[in-house]
Amino acid sequence: MKKAIYSVMSAALMLSAISCNSDDDSSSTTSTTEISNAVAAGAWRVTYFMDSDADETTHFTGYNFTFGSNNVLTATNGTNTYTGIWNVSTEDPTDDNPSLADIDFDIIFNAPVDFTDLTEDWEIIERTATKLRLKHVSGGDGSVDYLTFEKNA
């Protein structure tokens, strides 16, 4: 139990270091707040997860994800519950979607293995009231991962 607490605490420290960016402007701060508020309202499910070239969506079937206060991310299927960390932060813009490209959606899970695959600084490529589409390009081999959350009705 102590190991899990220390892991989450160390991940939180890493996340806060990542999210501090001296060139943040008020427009991106407003956007990060809007995104944070939107995902914090209600439970979400993974409807698509492409890890490189492998569809791994079924690993998350039946799990509800709650983006809670203090950046606590909870995934539960009624039997198993896993806790991680989430954060919305700003990064340098890219050409894919200039309106959202400077905003990252950070996820950190320390266990189990399937959930650690979600640990990335995801780029938001689409956001609606009920859908959040994310993309991550690996710095190592250039592979691309896609993750979609949809809000439960």
CSV table of N, CA and C in Angstrom, one decimal:
chain,number,residue,atom,x,y,z
A,1,MET,N,0.8,-1.2,0.0
A,1,MET,CA,0.0,0.0,0.0
A,1,MET,C,0.9,1.3,0.0
A,2,LYS,N,1.9,1.3,0.8
A,2,LYS,CA,2.8,2.4,0.9
A,2,LYS,C,3.5,2.6,-0.5
A,3,LYS,N,3.8,1.5,-1.1
A,3,LYS,CA,4.5,1.6,-2.4
A,3,LYS,C,3.5,2.3,-3.4
A,4,ALA,N,2.3,2.0,-3.4
A,4,ALA,CA,1.3,2.6,-4.3
A,4,ALA,C,1.1,4.1,-4.0
A,5,ILE,N,1.1,4.4,-2.7
A,5,ILE,CA,0.9,5.8,-2.4
A,5,ILE,C,2.2,6.6,-2.8
A,6,TYR,N,3.4,6.1,-2.6
A,6,TYR,CA,4.6,6.7,-3.0
A,6,TYR,C,4.6,6.9,-4.5
A,7,SER,N,4.2,5.8,-5.3
A,7,SER,CA,4.1,5.9,-6.7
A,7,SER,C,3.2,7.0,-7.2
A,8,VAL,N,2.0,7.1,-6.6
A,8,VAL,CA,1.1,8.1,-7.0
A,8,VAL,C,1.6,9.5,-6.7
A,9,MET,N,2.2,9.6,-5.5
A,9,MET,CA,2.8,10.9,-5.1
A,9,MET,C,3.9,11.3,-6.0
A,10,SER,N,4.8,10.4,-6.4
A,10,SER,CA,5.9,10.7,-7.3
A,10,SER,C,5.4,11.1,-8.7
A,11,ALA,N,4.3,10.4,-9.1
A,11,ALA,CA,3.7,10.7,-10.4
A,11,ALA,C,3.1,12.1,-10.3
A,12,ALA,N,2.5,12.5,-9.2
A,12,ALA,CA,1.9,13.8,-9.1
A,12,ALA,C,3.0,14.9,-9.1
A,13,LEU,N,4.1,14.6,-8.5
A,13,LEU,CA,5.2,15.6,-8.6
A,13,LEU,C,5.7,15.8,-10.0
A,14,MET,N,5.8,14.6,-10.7
A,14,MET,CA,6.3,14.7,-12.1
A,14,MET,C,5.2,15.5,-12.9
A,15,LEU,N,4.0,15.2,-12.7
A,15,LEU,CA,2.9,15.9,-13.5
A,15,LEU,C,2.9,17.4,-13.2
A,16,SER,N,3.1,17.8,-12.0
A,16,SER,CA,3.1,19.2,-11.7
A,16,SER,C,4.3,19.9,-12.3
A,17,ALA,N,5.4,19.2,-12.4
A,17,ALA,CA,6.6,19.8,-13.0
A,17,ALA,C,6.3,19.9,-14.5
A,18,ILE,N,5.7,18.9,-15.1
A,18,ILE,CA,5.4,18.9,-16.6
A,18,ILE,C,4.4,20.1,-16.9
A,19,SER,N,3.4,20.3,-16.0
A,19,SER,CA,2.4,21.2,-16.4
A,19,SER,C,2.7,22.7,-16.1
A,20,CYS,N,3.8,23.0,-15.4
A,20,CYS,CA,4.3,24.3,-15.2
A,20,CYS,C,5.0,24.8,-16.5
A,21,ASN,N,4.5,25.8,-17.1
A,21,ASN,CA,5.1,26.3,-18.3
A,21,ASN,C,5.0,27.9,-18.2
A,22,SER,N,6.2,28.5,-18.3
A,22,SER,CA,6.2,29.9,-18.1
A,22,SER,C,5.6,30.7,-19.2
A,23,ASP,N,5.4,30.1,-20.4
A,23,ASP,CA,4.9,30.9,-21.5
A,23,ASP,C,3.4,30.6,-21.7
A,24,ASP,N,2.7,30.2,-20.6
A,24,ASP,CA,1.2,30.0,-20.7
A,24,ASP,C,0.6,31.4,-20.9
A,25,ASP,N,-0.5,31.4,-21.6
A,25,ASP,CA,-1.2,32.7,-21.8
A,25,ASP,C,-2.6,32.5,-21.2
A,26,SER,N,-3.3,33.6,-21.1
A,26,SER,CA,-4.7,33.5,-20.4
A,26,SER,C,-5.7,32.7,-21.3
A,27,SER,N,-5.5,32.8,-22.7
A,27,SER,CA,-6.5,32.1,-23.5
A,27,SER,C,-6.3,30.6,-23.4
A,28,SER,N,-5.1,30.1,-23.2
A,28,SER,CA,-4.9,28.6,-23.1
A,28,SER,C,-5.3,28.2,-21.7
A,29,THR,N,-5.1,29.1,-20.7
A,29,THR,CA,-5.5,28.8,-19.3
A,29,THR,C,-7.0,28.6,-19.3
A,30,THR,N,-7.7,29.5,-19.9
A,30,THR,CA,-9.2,29.4,-20.0
A,30,THR,C,-9.6,28.0,-20.6
A,31,SER,N,-8.9,27.7,-21.7
A,31,SER,CA,-9.2,26.4,-22.4
A,31,SER,C,-8.9,25.2,-21.5
A,32,THR,N,-7.8,25.2,-20.8
A,32,THR,CA,-7.5,24.1,-19.9
A,32,THR,C,-8.5,24.0,-18.8
A,33,THR,N,-9.0,25.1,-18.3
A,33,THR,CA,-10.0,25.1,-17.3
A,33,THR,C,-11.3,24.6,-17.8
A,34,GLU,N,-11.7,25.0,-19.0
A,34,GLU,CA,-12.9,24.5,-19.7
A,34,GLU,C,-12.9,23.0,-19.9
A,35,ILE,N,-11.8,22.5,-20.4
A,35,ILE,CA,-11.6,21.1,-20.6
A,35,ILE,C,-11.7,20.3,-19.3
A,36,SER,N,-10.9,20.8,-18.3
A,36,SER,CA,-10.9,20.2,-17.0
A,36,SER,C,-12.3,20.1,-16.4
A,37,ASN,N,-13.1,21.2,-16.5
A,37,ASN,CA,-14.4,21.2,-15.9
A,37,ASN,C,-15.3,20.3,-16.7
A,38,ALA,N,-15.2,20.2,-18.0
A,38,ALA,CA,-16.0,19.3,-18.8
A,38,ALA,C,-15.8,17.8,-18.5
A,39,VAL,N,-14.5,17.4,-18.4
A,39,VAL,CA,-14.3,16.0,-18.1
A,39,VAL,C,-14.6,15.6,-16.7
A,40,ALA,N,-14.5,16.6,-15.8
A,40,ALA,CA,-14.8,16.3,-14.3
A,40,ALA,C,-16.3,16.1,-14.1
A,41,ALA,N,-17.1,16.5,-15.1
A,41,ALA,CA,-18.6,16.3,-14.9
A,41,ALA,C,-19.0,15.0,-15.5
A,42,GLY,N,-19.2,14.0,-14.6
A,42,GLY,CA,-19.7,12.7,-15.0
A,42,GLY,C,-18.6,11.6,-15.2
A,43,ALA,N,-19.1,10.5,-15.6
A,43,ALA,CA,-18.2,9.3,-15.9
A,43,ALA,C,-18.0,9.1,-17.4
A,44,TRP,N,-16.9,8.6,-17.7
A,44,TRP,CA,-16.5,8.4,-19.1
A,44,TRP,C,-16.1,7.0,-19.4
A,45,ARG,N,-16.1,6.6,-20.6
A,45,ARG,CA,-15.7,5.2,-21.0
A,45,ARG,C,-14.7,5.3,-22.2
A,46,VAL,N,-13.8,4.4,-22.3
A,46,VAL,CA,-12.9,4.3,-23.4
A,46,VAL,C,-13.7,3.6,-24.6
A,47,THR,N,-13.9,4.3,-25.7
A,47,THR,CA,-14.5,3.7,-26.8
A,47,THR,C,-13.6,3.4,-27.9
A,48,TYR,N,-12.3,3.8,-27.8
A,48,TYR,CA,-11.3,3.5,-28.8
A,48,TYR,C,-9.9,3.7,-28.2
A,49,PHE,N,-9.1,2.7,-28.3
A,49,PHE,CA,-7.7,2.8,-28.0
A,49,PHE,C,-6.8,2.0,-28.9
A,50,MET,N,-6.1,2.7,-29.8
A,50,MET,CA,-5.2,2.1,-30.7
A,50,MET,C,-3.8,2.4,-30.2
A,51,ASP,N,-3.1,1.3,-29.8
A,51,ASP,CA,-1.8,1.4,-29.3
A,51,ASP,C,-0.8,1.0,-30.4
A,52,SER,N,-0.2,2.0,-31.1
A,52,SER,CA,0.6,1.8,-32.3
A,52,SER,C,-0.3,1.2,-33.3
A,53,ASP,N,-0.2,-0.1,-33.7
A,53,ASP,CA,-1.0,-0.7,-34.7
A,53,ASP,C,-2.0,-1.7,-34.2
A,54,ALA,N,-2.1,-1.7,-32.8
A,54,ALA,CA,-3.0,-2.7,-32.2
A,54,ALA,C,-4.2,-2.1,-31.5
A,55,ASP,N,-5.4,-2.5,-31.9
A,55,ASP,CA,-6.6,-2.1,-31.2
A,55,ASP,C,-6.7,-2.7,-29.9
A,56,GLU,N,-6.6,-2.0,-28.8
A,56,GLU,CA,-6.7,-2.5,-27.5
A,56,GLU,C,-7.9,-2.0,-26.7
A,57,THR,N,-8.9,-1.6,-27.4
A,57,THR,CA,-10.1,-1.0,-26.8
A,57,THR,C,-10.7,-2.0,-25.8
A,58,THR,N,-10.7,-3.3,-26.1
A,58,THR,CA,-11.4,-4.3,-25.3
A,58,THR,C,-10.8,-4.4,-23.9
A,59,HIS,N,-9.6,-3.9,-23.7
A,59,HIS,CA,-8.9,-4.0,-22.4
A,59,HIS,C,-9.7,-3.1,-21.4
A,60,PHE,N,-10.5,-2.1,-21.9
A,60,PHE,CA,-11.2,-1.2,-21.0
A,60,PHE,C,-12.7,-1.3,-21.0
A,61,THR,N,-13.2,-2.4,-21.6
A,61,THR,CA,-14.6,-2.6,-21.7
A,61,THR,C,-15.2,-2.8,-20.3
A,62,GLY,N,-16.2,-2.1,-20.0
A,62,GLY,CA,-16.9,-2.1,-18.7
A,62,GLY,C,-16.3,-1.2,-17.7
A,63,TYR,N,-15.3,-0.5,-18.0
A,63,TYR,CA,-14.7,0.5,-17.0
A,63,TYR,C,-15.3,1.8,-17.2
A,64,ASN,N,-15.6,2.5,-16.1
A,64,ASN,CA,-16.0,3.9,-16.0
A,64,ASN,C,-14.8,4.7,-15.5
A,65,PHE,N,-14.5,5.8,-16.2
A,65,PHE,CA,-13.4,6.6,-15.8
A,65,PHE,C,-14.0,7.9,-15.2
A,66,THR,N,-13.5,8.3,-14.0
A,66,THR,CA,-13.9,9.5,-13.4
A,66,THR,C,-12.7,10.4,-13.2
A,67,PHE,N,-12.8,11.6,-13.7
A,67,PHE,CA,-11.7,12.6,-13.6
A,67,PHE,C,-12.1,13.5,-12.5
A,68,GLY,N,-11.6,13.1,-11.3
A,68,GLY,CA,-12.0,13.7,-10.0
A,68,GLY,C,-11.2,14.9,-9.6
A,69,SER,N,-11.6,15.5,-8.5
A,69,SER,CA,-10.9,16.6,-7.9
A,69,SER,C,-9.5,16.2,-7.5
A,70,ASN,N,-8.6,17.2,-7.3
A,70,ASN,CA,-7.2,17.0,-7.0
A,70,ASN,C,-6.5,16.1,-8.0
A,71,ASN,N,-7.0,16.1,-9.3
A,71,ASN,CA,-6.4,15.4,-10.4
A,71,ASN,C,-6.4,13.8,-10.2
A,72,VAL,N,-7.3,13.3,-9.4
A,72,VAL,CA,-7.4,11.9,-9.2
A,72,VAL,C,-8.2,11.2,-10.3
A,73,LEU,N,-7.7,10.3,-11.0
A,73,LEU,CA,-8.4,9.6,-12.0
A,73,LEU,C,-8.7,8.2,-11.5
A,74,THR,N,-10.0,7.8,-11.6
A,74,THR,CA,-10.4,6.5,-11.1
A,74,THR,C,-11.0,5.7,-12.2
A,75,ALA,N,-10.6,4.5,-12.4
A,75,ALA,CA,-11.2,3.6,-13.4
A,75,ALA,C,-11.8,2.4,-12.6
A,76,THR,N,-13.1,2.1,-12.8
A,76,THR,CA,-13.7,1.0,-12.0
A,76,THR,C,-14.7,0.3,-12.9
A,77,ASN,N,-14.8,-1.0,-12.7
A,77,ASN,CA,-15.7,-1.8,-13.5
A,77,ASN,C,-16.7,-2.5,-12.5
A,78,GLY,N,-16.7,-2.1,-11.3
A,78,GLY,CA,-17.6,-2.7,-10.2
A,78,GLY,C,-16.9,-3.7,-9.4
A,79,THR,N,-15.9,-4.3,-10.0
A,79,THR,CA,-15.1,-5.3,-9.3
A,79,THR,C,-13.7,-4.8,-9.0
A,80,ASN,N,-13.0,-4.3,-10.0
A,80,ASN,CA,-11.7,-3.7,-9.9
A,80,ASN,C,-11.7,-2.2,-10.0
A,81,THR,N,-10.9,-1.6,-9.2
A,81,THR,CA,-10.7,-0.1,-9.2
A,81,THR,C,-9.3,0.2,-9.3
A,82,TYR,N,-8.9,1.1,-10.2
A,82,TYR,CA,-7.5,1.5,-10.4
A,82,TYR,C,-7.5,3.0,-10.3
A,83,THR,N,-6.5,3.6,-9.6
A,83,THR,CA,-6.4,5.0,-9.4
A,83,THR,C,-5.1,5.5,-10.1
A,84,GLY,N,-5.3,6.6,-10.8
A,84,GLY,CA,-4.2,7.3,-11.4
A,84,GLY,C,-4.3,8.8,-11.3
A,85,ILE,N,-3.6,9.5,-12.1
A,85,ILE,CA,-3.6,11.0,-12.1
A,85,ILE,C,-3.9,11.5,-13.5
A,86,TRP,N,-4.6,12.6,-13.5
A,86,TRP,CA,-4.9,13.3,-14.8
A,86,TRP,C,-4.7,14.8,-14.6
A,87,ASN,N,-4.4,15.4,-15.7
A,87,ASN,CA,-4.1,16.9,-15.7
A,87,ASN,C,-4.3,17.4,-17.1
A,88,VAL,N,-4.7,18.6,-17.2
A,88,VAL,CA,-4.7,19.3,-18.5
A,88,VAL,C,-3.6,20.4,-18.5
A,89,SER,N,-2.7,20.4,-19.4
A,89,SER,CA,-1.6,21.3,-19.4
A,89,SER,C,-1.4,21.9,-20.8
A,90,THR,N,-0.6,22.9,-20.9
A,90,THR,CA,-0.3,23.5,-22.2
A,90,THR,C,1.1,23.1,-22.7
A,91,GLU,N,1.2,23.0,-24.0
A,91,GLU,CA,2.5,22.6,-24.6
A,91,GLU,C,2.6,23.5,-25.9
A,92,ASP,N,3.7,23.3,-26.6
A,92,ASP,CA,3.9,24.0,-27.9
A,92,ASP,C,2.9,23.5,-28.9
A,93,PRO,N,2.3,24.4,-29.7
A,93,PRO,CA,1.3,24.0,-30.7
A,93,PRO,C,2.0,23.2,-31.8
A,94,THR,N,1.1,22.4,-32.4
A,94,THR,CA,1.5,21.6,-33.6
A,94,THR,C,0.6,22.0,-34.8
A,95,ASP,N,0.8,21.5,-35.9
A,95,ASP,CA,0.1,21.8,-37.1
A,95,ASP,C,-1.2,21.0,-37.2
A,96,ASP,N,-1.4,19.9,-36.4
A,96,ASP,CA,-2.6,19.1,-36.6
A,96,ASP,C,-3.9,19.8,-36.3
A,97,ASN,N,-4.0,20.5,-35.2
A,97,ASN,CA,-5.2,21.2,-34.8
A,97,ASN,C,-4.8,22.4,-34.0
A,98,PRO,N,-4.5,23.5,-34.7
A,98,PRO,CA,-3.9,24.7,-34.0
A,98,PRO,C,-4.8,25.2,-32.8
A,99,SER,N,-6.1,25.0,-32.9
A,99,SER,CA,-7.0,25.5,-31.8
A,99,SER,C,-6.8,24.7,-30.5
A,100,LEU,N,-6.5,23.5,-30.6
A,100,LEU,CA,-6.3,22.6,-29.4
A,100,LEU,C,-4.9,22.1,-29.3
A,101,ALA,N,-4.0,22.3,-30.2
A,101,ALA,CA,-2.8,21.6,-30.3
A,101,ALA,C,-1.8,22.0,-29.1
A,102,ASP,N,-2.0,23.1,-28.5
A,102,ASP,CA,-1.1,23.5,-27.4
A,102,ASP,C,-1.6,23.0,-26.1
A,103,ILE,N,-2.7,22.2,-26.1
A,103,ILE,CA,-3.2,21.6,-24.8
A,103,ILE,C,-3.0,20.1,-24.8
A,104,ASP,N,-2.4,19.7,-23.7
A,104,ASP,CA,-2.2,18.3,-23.5
A,104,ASP,C,-3.1,17.7,-22.4
A,105,PHE,N,-3.5,16.5,-22.6
A,105,PHE,CA,-4.3,15.8,-21.6
A,105,PHE,C,-3.4,14.7,-21.0
A,106,ASP,N,-2.9,14.9,-19.8
A,106,ASP,CA,-1.9,14.0,-19.2
A,106,ASP,C,-2.6,13.0,-18.4
A,107,ILE,N,-2.2,11.7,-18.6
A,107,ILE,CA,-2.8,10.6,-17.8
A,107,ILE,C,-1.6,9.8,-17.3
A,108,ILE,N,-1.7,9.4,-16.0
A,108,ILE,CA,-0.7,8.5,-15.4
A,108,ILE,C,-1.4,7.4,-14.6
A,109,PHE,N,-1.1,6.2,-15.0
A,109,PHE,CA,-1.4,5.0,-14.2
A,109,PHE,C,-0.2,4.2,-13.9
A,110,ASN,N,0.0,3.7,-12.7
A,110,ASN,CA,1.1,2.9,-12.4
A,110,ASN,C,0.9,1.4,-12.5
A,111,ALA,N,-0.4,1.0,-12.6
A,111,ALA,CA,-0.8,-0.4,-12.7
A,111,ALA,C,-2.3,-0.4,-13.0
A,112,PRO,N,-2.7,-1.5,-13.6
A,112,PRO,CA,-2.1,-2.7,-14.1
A,112,PRO,C,-1.5,-2.4,-15.5
A,113,VAL,N,-0.9,-3.3,-16.1
A,113,VAL,CA,-0.1,-3.1,-17.4
A,113,VAL,C,-1.0,-2.4,-18.4
A,114,ASP,N,-2.2,-2.9,-18.6
A,114,ASP,CA,-3.1,-2.4,-19.7
A,114,ASP,C,-3.4,-0.9,-19.4
A,115,PHE,N,-3.5,-0.5,-18.2
A,115,PHE,CA,-3.7,0.9,-17.8
A,115,PHE,C,-2.5,1.8,-17.9
A,116,THR,N,-1.3,1.2,-17.7
A,116,THR,CA,-0.1,2.0,-17.9
A,116,THR,C,0.1,2.3,-19.3
A,117,ASP,N,-0.5,1.6,-20.2
A,117,ASP,CA,-0.4,2.0,-21.7
A,117,ASP,C,-1.1,3.3,-21.9
A,118,LEU,N,-2.0,3.8,-21.0
A,118,LEU,CA,-2.6,5.1,-21.2
A,118,LEU,C,-1.8,6.2,-20.7
A,119,THR,N,-0.7,5.9,-20.0
A,119,THR,CA,0.2,6.9,-19.4
A,119,THR,C,1.0,7.6,-20.5
A,120,GLU,N,0.5,8.9,-20.8
A,120,GLU,CA,1.1,9.7,-21.9
A,120,GLU,C,0.7,11.1,-21.7
A,121,ASP,N,1.3,12.0,-22.4
A,121,ASP,CA,0.9,13.4,-22.5
A,121,ASP,C,0.2,13.5,-23.8
A,122,TRP,N,-1.1,13.3,-23.8
A,122,TRP,CA,-1.9,13.2,-25.0
A,122,TRP,C,-2.3,14.5,-25.6
A,123,GLU,N,-2.3,14.6,-26.9
A,123,GLU,CA,-2.7,15.8,-27.6
A,123,GLU,C,-4.2,15.7,-27.9
A,124,ILE,N,-4.9,16.8,-27.5
A,124,ILE,CA,-6.3,16.8,-27.8
A,124,ILE,C,-6.6,17.1,-29.3
A,125,ILE,N,-7.2,16.2,-30.0
A,125,ILE,CA,-7.5,16.4,-31.4
A,125,ILE,C,-9.0,16.7,-31.7
A,126,GLU,N,-9.8,16.4,-30.7
A,126,GLU,CA,-11.3,16.8,-30.8
A,126,GLU,C,-11.9,16.8,-29.4
A,127,ARG,N,-12.7,17.8,-29.2
A,127,ARG,CA,-13.4,17.8,-27.9
A,127,ARG,C,-14.8,18.3,-28.1
A,128,THR,N,-15.8,17.5,-27.7
A,128,THR,CA,-17.2,17.9,-27.7
A,128,THR,C,-17.7,17.8,-26.2
A,129,ALA,N,-19.0,18.0,-26.0
A,129,ALA,CA,-19.5,17.8,-24.7
A,129,ALA,C,-19.5,16.4,-24.3
A,130,THR,N,-19.5,15.5,-25.2
A,130,THR,CA,-19.6,14.0,-24.9
A,130,THR,C,-18.5,13.2,-25.4
A,131,LYS,N,-17.5,13.8,-26.0
A,131,LYS,CA,-16.4,13.0,-26.6
A,131,LYS,C,-15.0,13.8,-26.5
A,132,LEU,N,-14.0,13.0,-26.2
A,132,LEU,CA,-12.6,13.5,-26.1
A,132,LEU,C,-11.7,12.6,-26.9
A,133,ARG,N,-11.2,13.1,-28.0
A,133,ARG,CA,-10.3,12.3,-28.9
A,133,ARG,C,-8.9,12.8,-28.7
A,134,LEU,N,-8.0,11.8,-28.4
A,134,LEU,CA,-6.6,12.1,-28.1
A,134,LEU,C,-5.7,11.4,-29.0
A,135,LYS,N,-4.5,11.9,-29.1
A,135,LYS,CA,-3.4,11.4,-29.9
A,135,LYS,C,-2.1,11.5,-29.3
A,136,HIS,N,-1.2,10.5,-29.4
A,136,HIS,CA,0.2,10.6,-28.9
A,136,HIS,C,1.1,10.1,-29.9
A,137,VAL,N,2.1,10.8,-30.2
A,137,VAL,CA,3.2,10.4,-31.2
A,137,VAL,C,4.4,10.1,-30.3
A,138,SER,N,4.9,8.8,-30.4
A,138,SER,CA,6.0,8.4,-29.7
A,138,SER,C,7.3,9.1,-30.1
A,139,GLY,N,8.1,9.6,-29.1
A,139,GLY,CA,9.3,10.2,-29.4
A,139,GLY,C,10.4,9.2,-29.8
A,140,GLY,N,10.2,8.0,-29.5
A,140,GLY,CA,11.2,7.0,-29.9
A,140,GLY,C,11.1,6.5,-31.3
A,141,ASP,N,10.0,5.8,-31.6
A,141,ASP,CA,9.9,5.2,-33.0
A,141,ASP,C,8.9,6.0,-33.9
A,142,GLY,N,8.2,7.0,-33.4
A,142,GLY,CA,7.3,7.8,-34.2
A,142,GLY,C,5.9,7.1,-34.3
A,143,SER,N,5.7,6.0,-33.6
A,143,SER,CA,4.4,5.4,-33.7
A,143,SER,C,3.3,6.3,-33.1
A,144,VAL,N,2.1,6.1,-33.6
A,144,VAL,CA,1.0,7.0,-33.1
A,144,VAL,C,-0.1,6.1,-32.4
A,145,ASP,N,-0.5,6.6,-31.2
A,145,ASP,CA,-1.5,6.0,-30.4
A,145,ASP,C,-2.7,7.0,-30.5
A,146,TYR,N,-3.9,6.4,-30.4
A,146,TYR,CA,-5.2,7.2,-30.4
A,146,TYR,C,-6.0,6.7,-29.2
A,147,LEU,N,-6.7,7.6,-28.5
A,147,LEU,CA,-7.5,7.3,-27.4
A,147,LEU,C,-8.8,8.1,-27.4
A,148,THR,N,-9.9,7.5,-27.3
A,148,THR,CA,-11.2,8.2,-27.3
A,148,THR,C,-12.0,7.9,-26.0
A,149,PHE,N,-12.4,8.9,-25.3
A,149,PHE,CA,-13.3,8.8,-24.2
A,149,PHE,C,-14.6,9.4,-24.6
A,150,GLU,N,-15.7,8.7,-24.2
A,150,GLU,CA,-17.0,9.2,-24.5
A,150,GLU,C,-17.8,9.2,-23.1
A,151,LYS,N,-18.5,10.3,-22.9
A,151,LYS,CA,-19.2,10.4,-21.7
A,151,LYS,C,-20.4,9.5,-21.6
A,152,ASN,N,-20.6,8.9,-20.4
A,152,ASN,CA,-21.7,8.0,-20.2
A,152,ASN,C,-23.0,8.8,-20.2
A,153,ALA,N,-24.1,8.2,-20.7
A,153,ALA,CA,-25.4,8.9,-20.8
A,153,ALA,C,-26.0,9.0,-19.4
